[in-house]
Amino acid sequence: MNQQPVIEFDHVTKCFGQNTVIPDLSFTIKQGELVTILGSSGSGKTTTLKMINGLITPTSGTVKINSQPLADHNQVDLRRHIGYVVQQIALFPHMSIRDNIAVTPKLLKWAPTEIDKRVNELLDLVQLPSQDYANRWPNELSGGQQQRVGLARALAANPDLVLFDEPLGALDALTRLDLQKEIKQLHTSFLGDKTFFFVTHDLNEALFLGQRVMVMKAGQIEQFATPQEIVQHPASGFVEELLATEERNQELWRKLQ
Ligand SMILES: Nc1ncnc2c1ncn2[C@@H]1O[C@H](COP(=O)(O)OP(=O)(O)O)[C@@H](O)[C@H]1O
Ligand SMILES: [Mg+2]
């Protein structure tokens, strides 16, 4: 596996007015990794993700993508080459599923036959057979199916890096588990080529999906390690508390059985 750094944060800070959201953040993510960020609401997860695709600019410090400072990249170009999947994916309501997925390839001026081929391939990949789904409208799909389209759209131009911001947060438990498995399989199927950076506030989701998990509290890393290391050797009281929430769930189950 190629071990080139894909994302590097070097003493990054972010303040909104008087509010310091990210006090001092440094980390490196290498090509082919699937990393999850786990943190409570307001801990700075979305802010961190948006500093990677240039939607938010750091107050100080450096973000590098593929060893090049973000500021040196062409921003529009960069955004087209980084996949982005969010909770409210907002498909264009007056475009067919096919056209929704084709947005970036069209911007990149791919040939129409190439776009058609890619859309069909992507719909199959996210298990929405193209003959049934390509010509539907977004409002004819369930929430889970819309998230699958969002995933297909993010992968359309074959990005090396895909950012996920709580994409499964609004789905029911069973659909959520299905999609977790599929995202993990998808990442494996790329054989270490594609880097996935996945934000969640759900402990089990973070531990199941992540090859490494970045536990974040108030814009700071509490622990950045494999799921096994985190469970076996929580690095702080905060991480211990997080893990204890799961133990309380298990206790409830034991009582009910
Ligand atoms: N554009 C903004 N302007 C002012 N404050 C913001 C802005 N975006 C986020 N914040 C604040 O930054 C903090 C972290 O937000 P966010 O990164 O969205 O957290 P998370 O995604 O972990 O829930 C919150 O206190 C939020 O209110
Ligand atoms: Mg968020």
Short mmCIF file of C-alpha atoms and ligand atoms in Angstrom, two decimals:
data_model
loop_
_atom_site.label_atom_id
_atom_site.label_comp_id
_atom_site.label_asym_id
_atom_site.label_seq_id
_atom_site.Cartn_x
_atom_site.Cartn_y
_atom_site.Cartn_z
CA MET A 1 0.00 0.00 0.00
CA ASN A 2 1.17 3.49 -0.88
CA GLN A 3 1.73 5.41 2.36
CA GLN A 4 1.83 8.97 1.05
CA PRO A 5 0.21 11.53 3.35
CA VAL A 6 -3.09 12.74 1.89
CA ILE A 7 -4.28 15.11 4.63
CA GLU A 8 -1.90 16.96 6.96
CA PHE A 9 -2.96 19.46 9.63
CA ASP A 10 -0.09 21.42 11.14
CA HIS A 11 -1.05 23.51 14.19
CA VAL A 12 -4.38 24.47 12.68
CA THR A 13 -6.64 26.82 14.62
CA LYS A 14 -10.11 28.11 13.85
CA CYS A 15 -11.93 30.92 15.62
CA PHE A 16 -15.40 32.23 14.82
CA GLY A 17 -15.25 35.72 16.28
CA GLN A 18 -14.35 35.30 19.97
CA ASN A 19 -15.15 31.59 19.87
CA THR A 20 -12.09 29.36 19.47
CA VAL A 21 -13.48 26.16 18.00
CA ILE A 22 -10.18 24.50 17.05
CA PRO A 23 -7.41 25.58 19.47
CA ASP A 24 -4.45 23.66 17.94
CA LEU A 25 -4.94 20.65 15.69
CA SER A 26 -2.19 18.54 14.11
CA PHE A 27 -2.57 15.11 12.48
CA THR A 28 -1.72 13.15 9.33
CA ILE A 29 -3.87 10.76 7.32
CA LYS A 30 -2.25 8.53 4.72
CA GLN A 31 -3.44 7.33 1.36
CA GLY A 32 -5.89 4.46 1.54
CA GLU A 33 -6.88 4.89 5.17
CA LEU A 34 -10.44 4.83 6.46
CA VAL A 35 -10.39 7.17 9.43
CA THR A 36 -13.41 8.09 11.57
CA ILE A 37 -13.77 11.23 13.68
CA LEU A 38 -15.84 10.61 16.79
CA GLY A 39 -17.05 13.52 18.86
CA SER A 40 -20.11 15.07 20.45
CA SER A 41 -22.19 17.71 18.77
CA GLY A 42 -20.30 21.02 18.65
CA SER A 43 -16.85 19.46 19.09
CA GLY A 44 -15.60 20.83 15.75
CA LYS A 45 -15.98 17.79 13.46
CA THR A 46 -17.74 19.58 10.60
CA THR A 47 -15.37 22.54 10.90
CA THR A 48 -12.40 20.15 10.58
CA LEU A 49 -13.88 18.46 7.50
CA LYS A 50 -14.70 21.77 5.82
CA MET A 51 -11.12 22.98 6.29
CA ILE A 52 -10.10 20.02 4.07
CA ASN A 53 -12.27 20.90 1.08
CA GLY A 54 -11.78 24.62 1.51
CA LEU A 55 -15.33 25.51 2.60
CA ILE A 56 -13.80 26.96 5.80
CA THR A 57 -10.40 28.66 5.97
CA PRO A 58 -8.24 28.10 9.08
CA THR A 59 -7.48 31.12 11.27
CA SER A 60 -3.85 29.97 11.45
CA GLY A 61 -1.74 26.91 10.72
CA THR A 62 -1.46 24.86 7.54
CA VAL A 63 -3.66 22.25 5.90
CA LYS A 64 -1.92 20.24 3.19
CA ILE A 65 -3.59 18.00 0.65
CA ASN A 66 -1.26 15.59 -1.17
CA SER A 67 1.70 17.39 0.46
CA GLN A 68 0.68 20.73 -1.05
CA PRO A 69 -0.75 23.58 1.08
CA LEU A 70 -4.47 24.00 0.47
CA ALA A 71 -3.93 27.65 -0.45
CA ASP A 72 -1.76 26.55 -3.40
CA HIS A 73 -4.51 24.39 -4.90
CA ASN A 74 -7.12 25.73 -7.30
CA GLN A 75 -10.13 25.69 -4.94
CA VAL A 76 -12.79 24.83 -7.51
CA ASP A 77 -10.65 22.10 -8.98
CA LEU A 78 -9.87 20.72 -5.53
CA ARG A 79 -13.53 20.53 -4.53
CA ARG A 80 -14.36 18.62 -7.70
CA HIS A 81 -11.72 16.05 -6.82
CA ILE A 82 -12.77 15.54 -3.21
CA GLY A 83 -15.98 13.57 -2.68
CA TYR A 84 -18.31 14.99 -0.02
CA VAL A 85 -21.27 13.15 1.49
CA VAL A 86 -23.42 14.94 4.08
CA GLN A 87 -26.47 14.07 6.14
CA GLN A 88 -28.89 16.28 4.20
CA ILE A 89 -27.60 15.47 0.76
CA ALA A 90 -30.11 17.74 -1.02
CA LEU A 91 -30.42 16.07 -4.40
CA PHE A 92 -31.59 18.50 -7.07
CA PRO A 93 -35.37 17.87 -6.95
CA HIS A 94 -36.04 18.62 -10.63
CA MET A 95 -33.26 16.40 -11.94
CA SER A 96 -33.48 12.65 -12.47
CA ILE A 97 -31.26 10.41 -10.35
CA ARG A 98 -29.05 9.96 -13.42
CA ASP A 99 -28.56 13.72 -13.82
CA ASN A 100 -27.98 14.19 -10.09
CA ILE A 101 -25.10 11.71 -10.21
CA ALA A 102 -23.73 13.22 -13.42
CA VAL A 103 -23.31 16.76 -12.06
CA THR A 104 -19.53 16.70 -11.49
CA PRO A 105 -18.61 14.64 -14.60
CA LYS A 106 -20.62 17.19 -16.64
CA LEU A 107 -18.75 20.08 -15.01
CA LEU A 108 -15.54 18.26 -15.89
CA LYS A 109 -16.82 18.01 -19.49
CA TRP A 110 -16.74 14.24 -19.79
CA ALA A 111 -18.17 12.83 -23.04
CA PRO A 112 -21.90 11.96 -22.72
CA THR A 113 -21.37 8.25 -23.45
CA GLU A 114 -18.68 8.11 -20.78
CA ILE A 115 -21.01 9.82 -18.29
CA ASP A 116 -23.83 7.35 -19.02
CA LYS A 117 -21.51 4.41 -18.53
CA ARG A 118 -20.20 5.84 -15.26
CA VAL A 119 -23.70 6.55 -13.89
CA ASN A 120 -24.83 2.98 -14.59
CA GLU A 121 -21.68 1.58 -13.00
CA LEU A 122 -22.15 3.76 -9.88
CA LEU A 123 -25.83 2.89 -9.46
CA ASP A 124 -24.89 -0.79 -9.54
CA LEU A 125 -22.09 -0.14 -7.06
CA VAL A 126 -24.48 1.41 -4.52
CA GLN A 127 -27.03 -1.32 -5.24
CA LEU A 128 -29.67 0.76 -6.98
CA PRO A 129 -30.01 -1.08 -10.33
CA SER A 130 -29.87 1.56 -13.06
CA GLN A 131 -32.82 0.20 -15.05
CA ASP A 132 -35.05 0.79 -11.99
CA TYR A 133 -33.57 3.97 -10.56
CA ALA A 134 -31.70 6.08 -13.16
CA ASN A 135 -34.81 7.85 -14.43
CA ARG A 136 -36.61 8.33 -11.12
CA TRP A 137 -36.99 11.64 -9.30
CA PRO A 138 -35.39 12.19 -5.88
CA ASN A 139 -38.79 12.33 -4.13
CA GLU A 140 -39.49 8.79 -5.36
CA LEU A 141 -36.67 7.42 -3.20
CA SER A 142 -36.50 6.55 0.53
CA GLY A 143 -34.02 8.34 2.80
CA GLY A 144 -31.61 5.39 2.64
CA GLN A 145 -31.83 5.25 -1.16
CA GLN A 146 -31.19 9.00 -1.36
CA GLN A 147 -28.05 8.56 0.73
CA ARG A 148 -26.93 5.83 -1.70
CA VAL A 149 -27.38 8.33 -4.54
CA GLY A 150 -25.41 10.88 -2.52
CA LEU A 151 -22.61 8.33 -2.20
CA ALA A 152 -22.71 7.58 -5.94
CA ARG A 153 -22.62 11.31 -6.69
CA ALA A 154 -19.61 11.81 -4.41
CA LEU A 155 -17.75 8.98 -6.16
CA ALA A 156 -18.76 10.04 -9.69
CA ALA A 157 -15.53 11.72 -10.78
CA ASN A 158 -13.46 8.99 -9.13
CA PRO A 159 -12.01 11.11 -6.29
CA ASP A 160 -9.02 9.85 -4.30
CA LEU A 161 -10.42 11.35 -1.11
CA VAL A 162 -14.00 11.17 0.16
CA LEU A 163 -15.24 13.15 3.16
CA PHE A 164 -18.35 11.92 5.00
CA ASP A 165 -20.17 14.20 7.46
CA GLU A 166 -22.59 12.04 9.47
CA PRO A 167 -24.14 10.69 6.26
CA LEU A 168 -26.14 8.02 8.08
CA GLY A 169 -27.30 10.17 10.99
CA ALA A 170 -30.92 10.48 9.86
CA LEU A 171 -31.47 6.83 8.90
CA ASP A 172 -33.23 4.07 10.83
CA ALA A 173 -31.05 1.54 12.64
CA LEU A 174 -31.29 -1.29 10.09
CA THR A 175 -30.68 0.87 7.02
CA ARG A 176 -27.82 2.46 8.90
CA LEU A 177 -26.14 -0.89 9.64
CA ASP A 178 -26.54 -1.97 5.99
CA LEU A 179 -24.92 1.20 4.71
CA GLN A 180 -22.09 1.01 7.27
CA LYS A 181 -21.23 -2.45 5.94
CA GLU A 182 -21.44 -1.28 2.35
CA ILE A 183 -19.24 1.77 2.92
CA LYS A 184 -16.64 -0.44 4.58
CA GLN A 185 -16.79 -2.97 1.72
CA LEU A 186 -16.61 -0.18 -0.81
CA HIS A 187 -13.47 1.19 0.82
CA THR A 188 -11.90 -2.30 0.85
CA SER A 189 -12.80 -2.81 -2.81
CA PHE A 190 -10.61 0.18 -3.76
CA LEU A 191 -7.58 -1.76 -2.47
CA GLY A 192 -5.95 1.07 -0.58
CA ASP A 193 -6.32 3.64 -3.34
CA LYS A 194 -8.99 5.82 -1.78
CA THR A 195 -8.93 7.64 1.51
CA PHE A 196 -12.21 7.92 3.44
CA PHE A 197 -12.56 10.43 6.31
CA PHE A 198 -15.84 9.80 8.11
CA VAL A 199 -17.40 11.98 10.83
CA THR A 200 -19.88 10.48 13.28
CA HIS A 201 -21.12 11.04 16.83
CA ASP A 202 -21.95 7.33 17.14
CA LEU A 203 -19.39 5.28 19.10
CA ASN A 204 -20.23 1.93 17.48
CA GLU A 205 -20.22 3.40 14.00
CA ALA A 206 -16.80 4.99 14.61
CA LEU A 207 -15.34 1.75 16.01
CA PHE A 208 -16.88 -0.48 13.31
CA LEU A 209 -15.86 1.62 10.32
CA GLY A 210 -12.56 3.19 11.30
CA GLN A 211 -9.18 1.58 10.76
CA ARG A 212 -8.17 4.44 13.04
CA VAL A 213 -10.50 6.56 15.14
CA MET A 214 -9.86 10.20 16.04
CA VAL A 215 -11.71 10.99 19.25
CA MET A 216 -12.36 14.71 19.42
CA LYS A 217 -13.45 16.93 22.29
CA ALA A 218 -13.73 20.71 22.06
CA GLY A 219 -11.65 20.80 18.87
CA GLN A 220 -8.82 18.74 20.35
CA ILE A 221 -7.75 15.16 19.78
CA GLU A 222 -8.26 13.07 22.92
CA GLN A 223 -6.98 9.91 21.24
CA PHE A 224 -6.12 8.87 17.68
CA ALA A 225 -5.66 5.13 17.48
CA THR A 226 -7.05 1.83 16.20
CA PRO A 227 -10.48 0.79 17.55
CA GLN A 228 -8.80 -1.99 19.51
CA GLU A 229 -6.31 0.35 21.17
CA ILE A 230 -9.10 2.73 22.08
CA VAL A 231 -11.22 0.02 23.69
CA GLN A 232 -8.30 -1.62 25.46
CA HIS A 233 -6.35 1.48 26.43
CA PRO A 234 -8.55 4.58 26.57
CA ALA A 235 -6.15 7.51 26.69
CA SER A 236 -8.23 9.87 28.83
CA GLY A 237 -11.13 10.14 31.21
CA PHE A 238 -13.26 11.45 28.35
CA VAL A 239 -12.61 8.37 26.21
CA GLU A 240 -13.35 6.14 29.21
CA GLU A 241 -16.65 7.94 29.70
CA LEU A 242 -17.55 7.46 26.04
CA LEU A 243 -16.85 3.74 26.26
CA ALA A 244 -18.87 3.55 29.47
CA THR A 245 -22.00 4.67 27.58
CA GLU A 246 -21.84 1.40 25.65
CA GLU A 247 -21.40 -0.59 28.86
CA ARG A 248 -24.55 1.07 30.20
CA ASN A 249 -26.43 -0.03 27.07
CA GLN A 250 -25.22 -3.58 27.54
CA GLU A 251 -26.29 -3.48 31.18
CA LEU A 252 -29.78 -2.47 30.09
CA TRP A 253 -29.87 -5.41 27.69
CA ARG A 254 -28.80 -7.86 30.37
CA LYS A 255 -31.61 -6.61 32.61
CA LEU A 256 -34.18 -7.07 29.85
CA GLN A 257 -33.12 -10.60 28.92
N1 LIG B 1 -19.94 29.54 10.49
C1 LIG B 1 -19.90 29.56 11.81
N2 LIG B 1 -19.97 30.71 12.50
C2 LIG B 1 -19.89 30.75 13.85
N3 LIG B 1 -19.75 29.65 14.62
C3 LIG B 1 -19.70 28.46 14.00
C4 LIG B 1 -19.77 28.34 12.57
N4 LIG B 1 -19.67 27.03 12.24
C5 LIG B 1 -19.56 26.36 13.41
N5 LIG B 1 -19.56 27.21 14.47
C6 LIG B 1 -19.43 26.82 15.89
O1 LIG B 1 -18.30 25.98 15.99
C7 LIG B 1 -18.51 24.94 16.92
C8 LIG B 1 -18.22 23.60 16.26
O2 LIG B 1 -19.16 23.38 15.23
P1 LIG B 1 -19.10 22.11 14.28
O3 LIG B 1 -17.76 22.01 13.67
O4 LIG B 1 -20.26 22.22 13.35
O5 LIG B 1 -19.29 20.90 15.31
P2 LIG B 1 -19.76 19.40 15.08
O6 LIG B 1 -19.76 19.14 13.61
O7 LIG B 1 -18.76 18.57 15.82
O8 LIG B 1 -21.12 19.28 15.68
C9 LIG B 1 -19.94 25.10 17.41
O9 LIG B 1 -19.89 25.76 18.64
C10 LIG B 1 -20.58 25.96 16.35
O10 LIG B 1 -21.60 26.73 16.89
MG MG B 2 -21.30 18.52 12.35
#
